[in-house]
Coordinates of C-alpha atoms and ligand atoms in Angstrom, one line a residue:
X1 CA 0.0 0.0 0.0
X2 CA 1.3 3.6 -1.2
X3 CA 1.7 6.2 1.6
X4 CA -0.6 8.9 1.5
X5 CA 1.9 11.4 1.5
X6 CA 3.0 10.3 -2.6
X7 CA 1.7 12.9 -3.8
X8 CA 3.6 15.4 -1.9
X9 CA 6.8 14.0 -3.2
X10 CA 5.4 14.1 -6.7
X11 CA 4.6 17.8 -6.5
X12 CA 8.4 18.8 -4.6
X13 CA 9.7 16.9 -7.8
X14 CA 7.8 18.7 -10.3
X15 CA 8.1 21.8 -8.2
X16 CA 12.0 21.6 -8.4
X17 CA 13.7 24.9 -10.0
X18 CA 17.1 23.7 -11.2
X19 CA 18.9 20.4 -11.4
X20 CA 20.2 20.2 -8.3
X21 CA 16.7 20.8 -6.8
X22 CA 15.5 17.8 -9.0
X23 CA 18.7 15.9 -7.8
X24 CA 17.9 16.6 -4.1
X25 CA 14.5 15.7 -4.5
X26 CA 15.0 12.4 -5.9
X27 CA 17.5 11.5 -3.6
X28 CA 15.1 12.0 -0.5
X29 CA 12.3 10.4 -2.4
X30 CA 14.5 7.3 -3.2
X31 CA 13.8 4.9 -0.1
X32 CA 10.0 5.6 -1.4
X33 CA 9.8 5.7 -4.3
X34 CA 9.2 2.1 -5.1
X35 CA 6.3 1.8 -2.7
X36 CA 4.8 4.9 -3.8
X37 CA 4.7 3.7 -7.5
X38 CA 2.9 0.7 -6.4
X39 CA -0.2 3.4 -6.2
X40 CA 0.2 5.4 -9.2
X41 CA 1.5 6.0 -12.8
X42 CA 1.3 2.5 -13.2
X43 CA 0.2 2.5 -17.4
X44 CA 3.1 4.2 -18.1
X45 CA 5.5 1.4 -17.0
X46 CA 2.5 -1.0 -19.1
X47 CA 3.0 0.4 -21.8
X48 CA 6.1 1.2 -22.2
X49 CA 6.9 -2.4 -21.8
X50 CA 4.6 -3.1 -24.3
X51 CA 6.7 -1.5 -27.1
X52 CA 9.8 -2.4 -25.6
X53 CA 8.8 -6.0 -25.6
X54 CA 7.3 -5.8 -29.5
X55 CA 10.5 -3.9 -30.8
X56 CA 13.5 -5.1 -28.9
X57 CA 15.4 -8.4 -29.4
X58 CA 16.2 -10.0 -26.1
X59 CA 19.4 -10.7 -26.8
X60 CA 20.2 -6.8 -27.9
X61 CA 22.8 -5.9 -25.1
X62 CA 23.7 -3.7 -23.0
X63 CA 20.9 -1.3 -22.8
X64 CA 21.0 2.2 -21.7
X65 CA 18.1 3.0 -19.2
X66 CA 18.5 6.8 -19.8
X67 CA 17.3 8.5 -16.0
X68 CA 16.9 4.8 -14.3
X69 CA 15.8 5.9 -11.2
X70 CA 15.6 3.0 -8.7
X71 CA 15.9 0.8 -11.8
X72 CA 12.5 -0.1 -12.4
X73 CA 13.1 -0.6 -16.1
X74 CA 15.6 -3.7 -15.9
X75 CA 13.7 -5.0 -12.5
X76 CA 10.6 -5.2 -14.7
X77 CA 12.2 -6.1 -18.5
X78 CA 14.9 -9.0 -16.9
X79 CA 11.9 -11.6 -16.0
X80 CA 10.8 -10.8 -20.4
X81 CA 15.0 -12.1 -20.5
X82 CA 16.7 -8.6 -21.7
X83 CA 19.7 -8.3 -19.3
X84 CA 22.7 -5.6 -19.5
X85 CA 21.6 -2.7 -18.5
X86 CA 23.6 0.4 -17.8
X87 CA 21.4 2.9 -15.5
X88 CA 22.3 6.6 -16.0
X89 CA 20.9 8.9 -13.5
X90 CA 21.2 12.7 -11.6
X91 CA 20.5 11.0 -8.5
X92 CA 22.7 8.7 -6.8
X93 CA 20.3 8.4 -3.8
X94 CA 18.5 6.2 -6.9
X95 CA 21.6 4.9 -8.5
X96 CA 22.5 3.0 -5.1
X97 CA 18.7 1.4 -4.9
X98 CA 18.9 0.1 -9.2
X99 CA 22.3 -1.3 -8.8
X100 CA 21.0 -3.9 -6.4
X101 CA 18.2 -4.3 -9.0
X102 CA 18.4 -7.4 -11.3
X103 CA 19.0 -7.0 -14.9
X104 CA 22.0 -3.7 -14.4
X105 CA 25.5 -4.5 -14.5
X106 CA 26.7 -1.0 -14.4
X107 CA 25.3 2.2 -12.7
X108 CA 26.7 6.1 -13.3
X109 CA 25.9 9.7 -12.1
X110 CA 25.7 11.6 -15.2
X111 CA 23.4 14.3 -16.1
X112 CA 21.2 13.9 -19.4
X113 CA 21.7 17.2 -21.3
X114 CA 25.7 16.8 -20.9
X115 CA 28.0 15.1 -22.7
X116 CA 28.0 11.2 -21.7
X117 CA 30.9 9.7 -20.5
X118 CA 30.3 6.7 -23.2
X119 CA 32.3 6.1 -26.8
X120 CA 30.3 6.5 -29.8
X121 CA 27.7 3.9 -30.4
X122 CA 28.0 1.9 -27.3
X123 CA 24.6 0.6 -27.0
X124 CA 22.0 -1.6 -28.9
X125 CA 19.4 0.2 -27.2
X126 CA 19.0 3.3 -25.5
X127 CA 15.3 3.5 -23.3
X128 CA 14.0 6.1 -20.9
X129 CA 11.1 5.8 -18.6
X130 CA 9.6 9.0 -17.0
X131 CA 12.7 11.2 -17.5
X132 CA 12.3 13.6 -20.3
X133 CA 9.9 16.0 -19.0
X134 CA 9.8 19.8 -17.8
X135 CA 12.4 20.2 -15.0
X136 CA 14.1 17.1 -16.1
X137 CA 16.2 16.1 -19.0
X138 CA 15.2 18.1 -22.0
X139 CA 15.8 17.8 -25.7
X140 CA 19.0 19.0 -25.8
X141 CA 19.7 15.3 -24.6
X142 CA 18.3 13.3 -27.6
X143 CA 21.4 14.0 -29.5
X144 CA 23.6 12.3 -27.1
X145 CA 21.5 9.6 -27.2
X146 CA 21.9 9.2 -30.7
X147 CA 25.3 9.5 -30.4
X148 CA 25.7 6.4 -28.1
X149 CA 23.8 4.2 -29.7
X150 CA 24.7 1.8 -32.2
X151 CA 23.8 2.5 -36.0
X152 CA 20.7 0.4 -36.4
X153 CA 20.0 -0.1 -32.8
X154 CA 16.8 1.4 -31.5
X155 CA 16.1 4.1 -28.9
X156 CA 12.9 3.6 -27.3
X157 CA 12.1 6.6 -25.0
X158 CA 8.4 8.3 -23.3
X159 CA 8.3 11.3 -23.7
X160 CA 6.1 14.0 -21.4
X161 CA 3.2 15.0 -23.9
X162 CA 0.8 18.0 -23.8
X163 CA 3.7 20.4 -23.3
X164 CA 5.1 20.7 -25.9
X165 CA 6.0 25.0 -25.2
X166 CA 7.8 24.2 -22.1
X167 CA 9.8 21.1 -23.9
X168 CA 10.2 21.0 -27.4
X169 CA 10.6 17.2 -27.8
X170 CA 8.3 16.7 -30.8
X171 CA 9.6 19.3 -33.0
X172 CA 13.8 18.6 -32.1
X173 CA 12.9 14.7 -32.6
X174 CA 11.1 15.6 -35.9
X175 CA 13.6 17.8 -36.5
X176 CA 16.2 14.8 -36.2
X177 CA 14.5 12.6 -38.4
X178 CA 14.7 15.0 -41.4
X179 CA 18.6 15.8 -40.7
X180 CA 18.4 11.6 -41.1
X181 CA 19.4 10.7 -37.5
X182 CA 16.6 8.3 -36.4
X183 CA 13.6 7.5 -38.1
X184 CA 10.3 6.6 -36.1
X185 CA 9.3 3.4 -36.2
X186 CA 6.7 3.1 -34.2
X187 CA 4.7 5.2 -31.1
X188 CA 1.6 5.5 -28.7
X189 CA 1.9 9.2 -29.0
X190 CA -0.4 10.6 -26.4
X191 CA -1.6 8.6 -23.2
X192 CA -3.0 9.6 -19.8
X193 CA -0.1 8.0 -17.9
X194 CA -0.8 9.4 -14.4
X195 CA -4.4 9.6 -14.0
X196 CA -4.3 10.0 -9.8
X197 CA -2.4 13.1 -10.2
X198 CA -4.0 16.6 -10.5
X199 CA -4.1 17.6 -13.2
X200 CA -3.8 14.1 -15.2
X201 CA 0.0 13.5 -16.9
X202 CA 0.1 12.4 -20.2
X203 CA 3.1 10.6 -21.7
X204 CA 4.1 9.5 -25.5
X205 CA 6.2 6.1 -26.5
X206 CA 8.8 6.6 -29.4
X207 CA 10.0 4.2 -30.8
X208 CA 13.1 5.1 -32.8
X209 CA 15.9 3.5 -35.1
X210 CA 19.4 5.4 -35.1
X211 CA 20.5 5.7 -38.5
Ligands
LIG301 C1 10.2 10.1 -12.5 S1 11.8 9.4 -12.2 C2 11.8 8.0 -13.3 C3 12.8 7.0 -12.8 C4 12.7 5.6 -13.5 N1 13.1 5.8 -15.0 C5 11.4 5.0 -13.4 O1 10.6 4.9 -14.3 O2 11.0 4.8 -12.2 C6 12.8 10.6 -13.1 C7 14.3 10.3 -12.9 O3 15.0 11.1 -13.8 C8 16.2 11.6 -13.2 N2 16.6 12.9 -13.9 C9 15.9 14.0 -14.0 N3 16.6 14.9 -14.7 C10 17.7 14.2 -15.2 C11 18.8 14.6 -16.0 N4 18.8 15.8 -16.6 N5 19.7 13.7 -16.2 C12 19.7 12.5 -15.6 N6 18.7 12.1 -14.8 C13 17.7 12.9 -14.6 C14 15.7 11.8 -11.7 O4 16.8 11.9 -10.8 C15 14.9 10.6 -11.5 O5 15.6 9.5 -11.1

């Protein structure tokens, strides 16, 4: 059972000014933060393994999980068999709950937006749950993205949706499929993802493949 008090660690996350706000945030919340997702925003995680599951090999490996958090992604995806996953987060407070996770073999503080500390097309896949979103890691990060994963390997990433003034995600990711980086190859674009929060939050699921 959630605690009641979720929701005021949702809104002192979405509240956070800067990075190091969000940072700060999510290192607090982190001994939570699994319980309290237990209560809410659980279609995002649904379907986001949904199109993971349809367009992913499981033997594509290792996997950046782009913003892991407490590592929900590999916890969930290693029982479907995918395995190597390389969590990349602000937070270490999260960092030190997903590498105890099954499924990572590698955990690293580093900030989506920056350079990544990774060589050029290290990754079959490159996925983020819940992490691109106002106050959090913006467009300026898809790039990077792109940049570490292999040529022909997929990116699957959600994507805040309804805000597109604040963010910018759809036109820079359209924008990068004309300058022929990725091209889509599949998405749920627009989904209520966290109807228990007021108002609702809507998510998309992108499904790309780096070219
Ligand atoms: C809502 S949580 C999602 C965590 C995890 N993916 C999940 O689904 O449970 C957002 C995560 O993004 C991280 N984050 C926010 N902005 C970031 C950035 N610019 N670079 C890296 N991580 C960031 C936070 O520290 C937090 O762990």
């Amino acid at each position: 059972m959630s605690d009641p008090d979720w929701k005021n660690r949702v809104n002192r996350v979405v509240d956070a000014s800067d990075a190091d706000a969000v940072r700060r945030e999510y290192d607090d919340w982190a001994p939570s933060y699994d319980a309290d997702h237990l209560g809410f925003g659980g279609s995002l995680l649904t379907h986001f393994v949904g199109m993971f599951c349809r367009h992913v090999p499981r033997d594509a490996a290792p996997i950046l999980d782009a913003g892991a958090g407490t590592g929900r992604m590999g916890s969930t995806l290693s029982p479907h068999g995918y395995d190597n996953f390389v969590g990349i987060d602000l937070s270490q407070g999260m960092l030190d709950i997903a590498n105890d996770k099954p499924g990572y073999i590698a955990v690293h503080k580093m900030r989506l937006g920056d350079r990544l500390d990774f060589e050029n097309e290290s990754f079959a896949v490159a996925a983020s749950i819940a992490s691109f979103a106002p106050g959090h890691a913006g467009r300026e990060a898809f790039d990077e993205l792109i940049r570490v994963t292999k040529r022909g390997g997929l990116l699957v990433l959600s994507l805040r949706a309804g805000c597109e003034a604040e963010t910018g995600f759809d036109a820079r990711r359209n924008e990068l499929e004309r300058l022929g980086h990725w091209a889509l190859i599949d998405e749920l674009p627009d989904f209520v993802s966290h109807p228990e929060v007021d108002p609702p939050l809507r998510y998309g699921i992108h499904v790309y493949r780096r070219l």
